[in-house]
CSV table of C-alpha atoms and ligand atoms in Angstrom, one decimal:
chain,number,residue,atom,x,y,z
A,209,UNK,CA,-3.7,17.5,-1.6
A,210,UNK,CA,-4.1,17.4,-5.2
A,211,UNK,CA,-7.8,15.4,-6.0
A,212,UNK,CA,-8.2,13.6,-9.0
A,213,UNK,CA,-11.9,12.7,-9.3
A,214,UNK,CA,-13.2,9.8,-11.1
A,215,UNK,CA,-16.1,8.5,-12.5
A,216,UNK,CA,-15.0,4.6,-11.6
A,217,UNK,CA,-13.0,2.1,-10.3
A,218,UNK,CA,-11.3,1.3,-13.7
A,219,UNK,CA,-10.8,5.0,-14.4
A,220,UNK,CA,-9.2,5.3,-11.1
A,221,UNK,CA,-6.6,2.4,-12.0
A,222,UNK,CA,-6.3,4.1,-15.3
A,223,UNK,CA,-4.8,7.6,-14.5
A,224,UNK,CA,-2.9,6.0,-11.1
A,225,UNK,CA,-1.3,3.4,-14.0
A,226,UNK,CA,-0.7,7.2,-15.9
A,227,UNK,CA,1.0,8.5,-13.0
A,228,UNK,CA,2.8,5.3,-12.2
A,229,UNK,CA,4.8,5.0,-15.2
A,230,UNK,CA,5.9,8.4,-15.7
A,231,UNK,CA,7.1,8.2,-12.8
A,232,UNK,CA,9.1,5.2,-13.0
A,233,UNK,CA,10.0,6.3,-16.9
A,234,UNK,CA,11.9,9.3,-15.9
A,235,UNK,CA,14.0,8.5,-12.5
A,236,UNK,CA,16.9,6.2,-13.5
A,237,UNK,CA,16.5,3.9,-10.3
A,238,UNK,CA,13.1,4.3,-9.1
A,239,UNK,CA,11.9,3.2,-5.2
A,240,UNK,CA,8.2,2.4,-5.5
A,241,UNK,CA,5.9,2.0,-2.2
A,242,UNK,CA,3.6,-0.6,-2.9
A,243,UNK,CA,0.4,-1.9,-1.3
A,244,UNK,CA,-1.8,-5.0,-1.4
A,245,UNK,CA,-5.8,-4.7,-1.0
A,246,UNK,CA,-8.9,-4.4,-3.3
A,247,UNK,CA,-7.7,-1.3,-4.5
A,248,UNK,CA,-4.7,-1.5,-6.6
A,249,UNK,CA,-5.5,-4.5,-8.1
A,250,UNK,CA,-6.4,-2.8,-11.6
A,251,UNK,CA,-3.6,-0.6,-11.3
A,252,UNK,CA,-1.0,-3.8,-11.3
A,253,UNK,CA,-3.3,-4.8,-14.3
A,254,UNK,CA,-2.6,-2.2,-16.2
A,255,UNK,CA,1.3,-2.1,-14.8
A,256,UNK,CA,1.8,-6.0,-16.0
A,257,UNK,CA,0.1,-4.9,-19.0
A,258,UNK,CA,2.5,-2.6,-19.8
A,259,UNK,CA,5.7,-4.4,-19.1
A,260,UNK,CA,4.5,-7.3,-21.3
A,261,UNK,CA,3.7,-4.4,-24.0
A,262,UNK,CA,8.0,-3.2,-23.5
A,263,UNK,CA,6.1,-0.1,-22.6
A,264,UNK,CA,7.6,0.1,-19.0
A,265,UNK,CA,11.1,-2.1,-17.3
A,266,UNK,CA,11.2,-2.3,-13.8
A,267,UNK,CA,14.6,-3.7,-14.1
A,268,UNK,CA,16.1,-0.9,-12.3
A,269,UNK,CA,12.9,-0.4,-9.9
A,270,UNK,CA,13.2,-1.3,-6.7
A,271,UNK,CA,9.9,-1.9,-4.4
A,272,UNK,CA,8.9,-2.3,-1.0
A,273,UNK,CA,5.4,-3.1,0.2
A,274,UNK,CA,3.7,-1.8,3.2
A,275,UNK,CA,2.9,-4.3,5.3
A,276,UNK,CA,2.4,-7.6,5.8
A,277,UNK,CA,1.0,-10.4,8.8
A,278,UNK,CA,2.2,-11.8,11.0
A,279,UNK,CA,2.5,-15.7,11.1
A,280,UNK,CA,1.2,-16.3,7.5
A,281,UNK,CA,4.1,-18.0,5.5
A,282,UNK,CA,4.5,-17.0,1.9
A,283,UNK,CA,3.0,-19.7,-0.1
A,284,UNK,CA,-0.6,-18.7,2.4
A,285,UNK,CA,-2.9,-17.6,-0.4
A,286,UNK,CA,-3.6,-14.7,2.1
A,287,UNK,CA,-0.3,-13.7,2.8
A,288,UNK,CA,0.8,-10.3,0.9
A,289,UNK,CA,3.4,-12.1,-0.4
A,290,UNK,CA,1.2,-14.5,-2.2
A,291,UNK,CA,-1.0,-11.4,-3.5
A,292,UNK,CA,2.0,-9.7,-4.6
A,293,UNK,CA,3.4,-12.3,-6.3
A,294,UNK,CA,-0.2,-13.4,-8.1
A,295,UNK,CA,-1.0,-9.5,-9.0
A,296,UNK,CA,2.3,-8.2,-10.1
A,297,UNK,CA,5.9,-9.5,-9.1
A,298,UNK,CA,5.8,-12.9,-11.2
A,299,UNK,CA,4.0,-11.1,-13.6
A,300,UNK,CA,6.9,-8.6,-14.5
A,301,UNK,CA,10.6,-8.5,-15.2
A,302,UNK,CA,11.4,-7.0,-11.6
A,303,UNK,CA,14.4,-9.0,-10.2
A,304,UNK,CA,13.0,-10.5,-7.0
A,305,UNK,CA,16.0,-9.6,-4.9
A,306,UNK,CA,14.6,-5.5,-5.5
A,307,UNK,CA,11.0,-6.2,-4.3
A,308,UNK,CA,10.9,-6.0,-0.3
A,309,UNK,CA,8.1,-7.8,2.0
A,310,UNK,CA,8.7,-7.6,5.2
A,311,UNK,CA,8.8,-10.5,7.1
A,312,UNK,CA,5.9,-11.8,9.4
A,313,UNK,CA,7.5,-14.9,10.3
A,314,UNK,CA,10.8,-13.9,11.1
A,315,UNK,CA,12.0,-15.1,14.6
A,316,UNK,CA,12.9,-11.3,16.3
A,317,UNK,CA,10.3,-9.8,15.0
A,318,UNK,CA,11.7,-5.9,16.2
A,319,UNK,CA,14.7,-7.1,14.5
A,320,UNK,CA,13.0,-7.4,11.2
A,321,UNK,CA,11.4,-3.8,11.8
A,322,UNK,CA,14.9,-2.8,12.3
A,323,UNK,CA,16.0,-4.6,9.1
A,324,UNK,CA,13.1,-3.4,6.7
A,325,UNK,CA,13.7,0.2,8.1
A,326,UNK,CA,17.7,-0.1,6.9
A,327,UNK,CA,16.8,-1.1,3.6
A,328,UNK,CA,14.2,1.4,2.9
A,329,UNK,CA,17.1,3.8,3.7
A,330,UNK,CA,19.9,2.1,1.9
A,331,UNK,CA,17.6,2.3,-1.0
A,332,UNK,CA,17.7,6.1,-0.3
A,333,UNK,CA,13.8,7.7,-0.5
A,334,UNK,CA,10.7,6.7,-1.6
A,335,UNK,CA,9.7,8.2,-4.8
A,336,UNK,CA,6.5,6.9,-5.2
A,337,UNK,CA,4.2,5.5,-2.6
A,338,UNK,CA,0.9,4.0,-3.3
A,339,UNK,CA,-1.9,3.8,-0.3
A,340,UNK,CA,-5.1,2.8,0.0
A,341,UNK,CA,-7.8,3.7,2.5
A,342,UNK,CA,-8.9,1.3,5.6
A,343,UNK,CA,-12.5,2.5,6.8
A,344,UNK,CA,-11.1,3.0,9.8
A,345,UNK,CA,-8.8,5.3,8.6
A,346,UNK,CA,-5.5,3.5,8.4
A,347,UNK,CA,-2.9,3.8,6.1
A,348,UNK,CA,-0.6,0.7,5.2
A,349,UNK,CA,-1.4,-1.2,9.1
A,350,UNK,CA,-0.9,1.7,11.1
A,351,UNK,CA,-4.5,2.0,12.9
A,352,UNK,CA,-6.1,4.6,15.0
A,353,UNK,CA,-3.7,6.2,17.9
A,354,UNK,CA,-0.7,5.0,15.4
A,355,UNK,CA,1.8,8.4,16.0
A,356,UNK,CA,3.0,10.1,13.2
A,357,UNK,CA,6.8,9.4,14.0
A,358,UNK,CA,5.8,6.0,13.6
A,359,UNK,CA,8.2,3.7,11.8
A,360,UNK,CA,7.8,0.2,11.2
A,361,UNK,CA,6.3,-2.0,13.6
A,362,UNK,CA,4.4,-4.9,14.9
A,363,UNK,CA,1.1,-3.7,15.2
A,364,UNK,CA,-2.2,-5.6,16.9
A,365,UNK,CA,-5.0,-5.1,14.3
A,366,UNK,CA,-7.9,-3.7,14.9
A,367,UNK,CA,-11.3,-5.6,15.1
A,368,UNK,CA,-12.3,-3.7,12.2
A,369,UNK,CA,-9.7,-4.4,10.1
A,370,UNK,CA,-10.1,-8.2,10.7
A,371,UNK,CA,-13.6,-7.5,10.4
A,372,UNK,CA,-13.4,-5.7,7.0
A,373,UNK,CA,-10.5,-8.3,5.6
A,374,UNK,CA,-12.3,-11.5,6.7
A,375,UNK,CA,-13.8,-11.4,3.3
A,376,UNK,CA,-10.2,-13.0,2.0
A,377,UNK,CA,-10.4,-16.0,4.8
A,378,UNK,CA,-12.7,-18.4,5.1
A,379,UNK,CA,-13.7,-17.4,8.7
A,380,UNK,CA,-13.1,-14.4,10.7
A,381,UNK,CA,-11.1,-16.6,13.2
A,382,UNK,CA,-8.6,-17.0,10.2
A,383,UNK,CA,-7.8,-13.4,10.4
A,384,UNK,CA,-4.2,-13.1,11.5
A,385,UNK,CA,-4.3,-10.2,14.9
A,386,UNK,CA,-0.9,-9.1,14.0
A,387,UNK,CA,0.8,-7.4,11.3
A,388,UNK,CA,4.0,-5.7,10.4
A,389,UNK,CA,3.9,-2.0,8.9
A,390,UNK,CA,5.5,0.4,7.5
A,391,UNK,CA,5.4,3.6,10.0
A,392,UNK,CA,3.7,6.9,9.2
A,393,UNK,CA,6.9,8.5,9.3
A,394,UNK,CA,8.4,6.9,6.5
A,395,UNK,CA,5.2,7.2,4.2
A,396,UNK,CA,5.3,10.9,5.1
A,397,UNK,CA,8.9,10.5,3.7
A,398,UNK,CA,8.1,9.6,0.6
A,399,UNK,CA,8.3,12.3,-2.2
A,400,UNK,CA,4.9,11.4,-3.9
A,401,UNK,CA,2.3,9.7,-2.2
A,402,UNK,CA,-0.6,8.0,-4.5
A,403,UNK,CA,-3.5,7.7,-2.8
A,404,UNK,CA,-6.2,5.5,-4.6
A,405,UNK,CA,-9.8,5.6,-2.5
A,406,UNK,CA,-12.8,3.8,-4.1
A,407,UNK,CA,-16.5,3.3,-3.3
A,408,UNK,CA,-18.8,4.8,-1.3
A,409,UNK,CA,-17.9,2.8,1.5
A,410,UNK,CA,-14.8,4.8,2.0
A,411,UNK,CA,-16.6,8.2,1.5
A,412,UNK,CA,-17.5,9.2,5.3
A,413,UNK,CA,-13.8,8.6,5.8
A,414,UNK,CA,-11.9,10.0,3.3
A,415,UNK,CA,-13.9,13.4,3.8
A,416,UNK,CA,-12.7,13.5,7.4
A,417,UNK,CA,-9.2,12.4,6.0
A,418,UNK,CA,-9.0,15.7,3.8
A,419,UNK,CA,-11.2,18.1,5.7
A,420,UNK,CA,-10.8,17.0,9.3
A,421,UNK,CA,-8.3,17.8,11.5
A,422,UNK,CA,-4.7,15.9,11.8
A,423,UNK,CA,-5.2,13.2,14.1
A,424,UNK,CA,-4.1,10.1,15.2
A,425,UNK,CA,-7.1,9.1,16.1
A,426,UNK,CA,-7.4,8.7,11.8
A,427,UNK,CA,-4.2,7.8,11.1
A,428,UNK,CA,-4.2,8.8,6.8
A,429,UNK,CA,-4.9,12.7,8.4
A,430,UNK,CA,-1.3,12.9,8.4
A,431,UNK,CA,-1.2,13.0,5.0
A,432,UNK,CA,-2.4,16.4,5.1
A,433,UNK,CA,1.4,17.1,6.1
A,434,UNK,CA,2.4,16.0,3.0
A,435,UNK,CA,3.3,18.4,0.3
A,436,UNK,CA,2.5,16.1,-2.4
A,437,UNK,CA,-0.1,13.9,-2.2
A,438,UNK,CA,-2.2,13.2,-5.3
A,439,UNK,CA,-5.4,11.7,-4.1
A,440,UNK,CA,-7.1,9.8,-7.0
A,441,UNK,CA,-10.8,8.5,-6.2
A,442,UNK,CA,-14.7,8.3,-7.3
A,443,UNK,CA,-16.2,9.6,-4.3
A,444,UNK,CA,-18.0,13.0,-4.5
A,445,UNK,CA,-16.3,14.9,-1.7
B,563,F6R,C1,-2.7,-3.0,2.4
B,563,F6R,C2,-2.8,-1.8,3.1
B,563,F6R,C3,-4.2,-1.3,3.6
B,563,F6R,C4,-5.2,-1.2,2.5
B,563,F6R,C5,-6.5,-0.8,3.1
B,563,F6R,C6,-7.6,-0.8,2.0
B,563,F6R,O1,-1.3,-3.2,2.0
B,563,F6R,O2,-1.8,-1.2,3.4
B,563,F6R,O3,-4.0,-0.1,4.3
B,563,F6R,O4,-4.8,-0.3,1.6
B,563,F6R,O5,-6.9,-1.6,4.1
B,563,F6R,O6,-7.9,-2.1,1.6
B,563,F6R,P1,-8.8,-2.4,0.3
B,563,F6R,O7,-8.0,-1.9,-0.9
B,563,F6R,O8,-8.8,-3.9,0.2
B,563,F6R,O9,-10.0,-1.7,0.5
């Protein structure tokens, strides 16, 4: 893994905005991985920022988020498709039919899997997949035990995680226990993996995530299977 260390949060948003729109400014049709969370927040900042300054189009770009619960509709301020619309998509000039979600309200639920998993390969590969860190180690919603053939799925989220993203509901209760996520497999697929990490919270974890062994048991390990993973954070490892 290639570590990028940082003095801060913003400078972290800063050189992952950097990386971002090279990227998009030299592939002609561009797949980006996307995630919601604390952490990329700055980064789609800085990403509106630069649309609005003609600096960067994402006409041609084509997106498709991580994950998603189950059973929030869209217009749920908690839903990732709220955040994603809020931090970035109505901020840019993205056409919304190239920005994928999945679905946690559709019907057949293993059909939707089915359905996100086709279009991620119609699309062709992921060129650039952004990740943050969950403390217990999960990448997009796939938690502990998740395998690393993994692709998207309906997964029952851990107490932690409810736990840790309670802070966005008004009561833990609130906290959907489903989700639908991407699979490790498919992240692993990607040709570029951006990995933002921030705080000091995250640092007992992301050591073992770069220095431990590959487990499922800590889910982002995989990622030491990936040839090219830029990890891009303020914690002194
Ligand atoms: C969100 C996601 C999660 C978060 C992780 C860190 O789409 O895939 O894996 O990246 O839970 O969340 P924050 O950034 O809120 O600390």
């Amino acid at each position: 893994m290639n570590i990028i260390k940082v003095n801060n949060y913003e400078e972290m948003s800063k050189k992952a905005a950097e990386i971002v729109l090279e990227k998009l400014n030299k592939i002609e049709k561009p797949v980006l991985g996307l995630a919601t969370g604390s952490t990329p927040e700055g980064l789609y900042k800085l990403m509106c920022e630069a649309n609005k300054a003609g600096d960067i189009s994402f006409q041609d770009v084509t997106t498709f988020n991580l994950d998603e619960y189950v059973g929030l509709p869209e217009e749920n301020e908690q839903s990732y498709h709220y955040f994603m619309d809020e931090h970035l998509l109505n901020h840019i000039d993205i056409p919304k039919q190239q920005a994928y979600i999945p679905n946690g309200l559709a019907e057949d639920l293993e059909a939707e899997c089915a359905r996100y998993d086709a279009a991620i390969e119609a699309a062709g590969k992921i060129d650039l997949q952004l990740l943050g860190l969950g403390v217990n180690g999960h990448v997009g919603f796939n938690e502990p035990g998740t395998p690393v053939t993994s692709r998207t799925h309906i997964v029952e989220l851990d107490d932690i995680t409810r736990e840790v993203n309670a802070r966005f509901f008004e009561d833990e209760a609130e906290v959907p226990t489903k989700a639908i996520t991407m699979g490790i497999a498919t992240i692993l697929e990607a040709d570029h993996v951006l990995f933002l990490v921030h705080g000091e919270k995250k640092a007992e974890i992301l050591r073992k995530v770069i220095n431990g062994e590959v487990t499922e048991d800590i889910p982002a390990s995989a990622l030491q299977l990936h040839p090219n993973v830029t990890v891009i954070t303020d914690i002194e490892l």
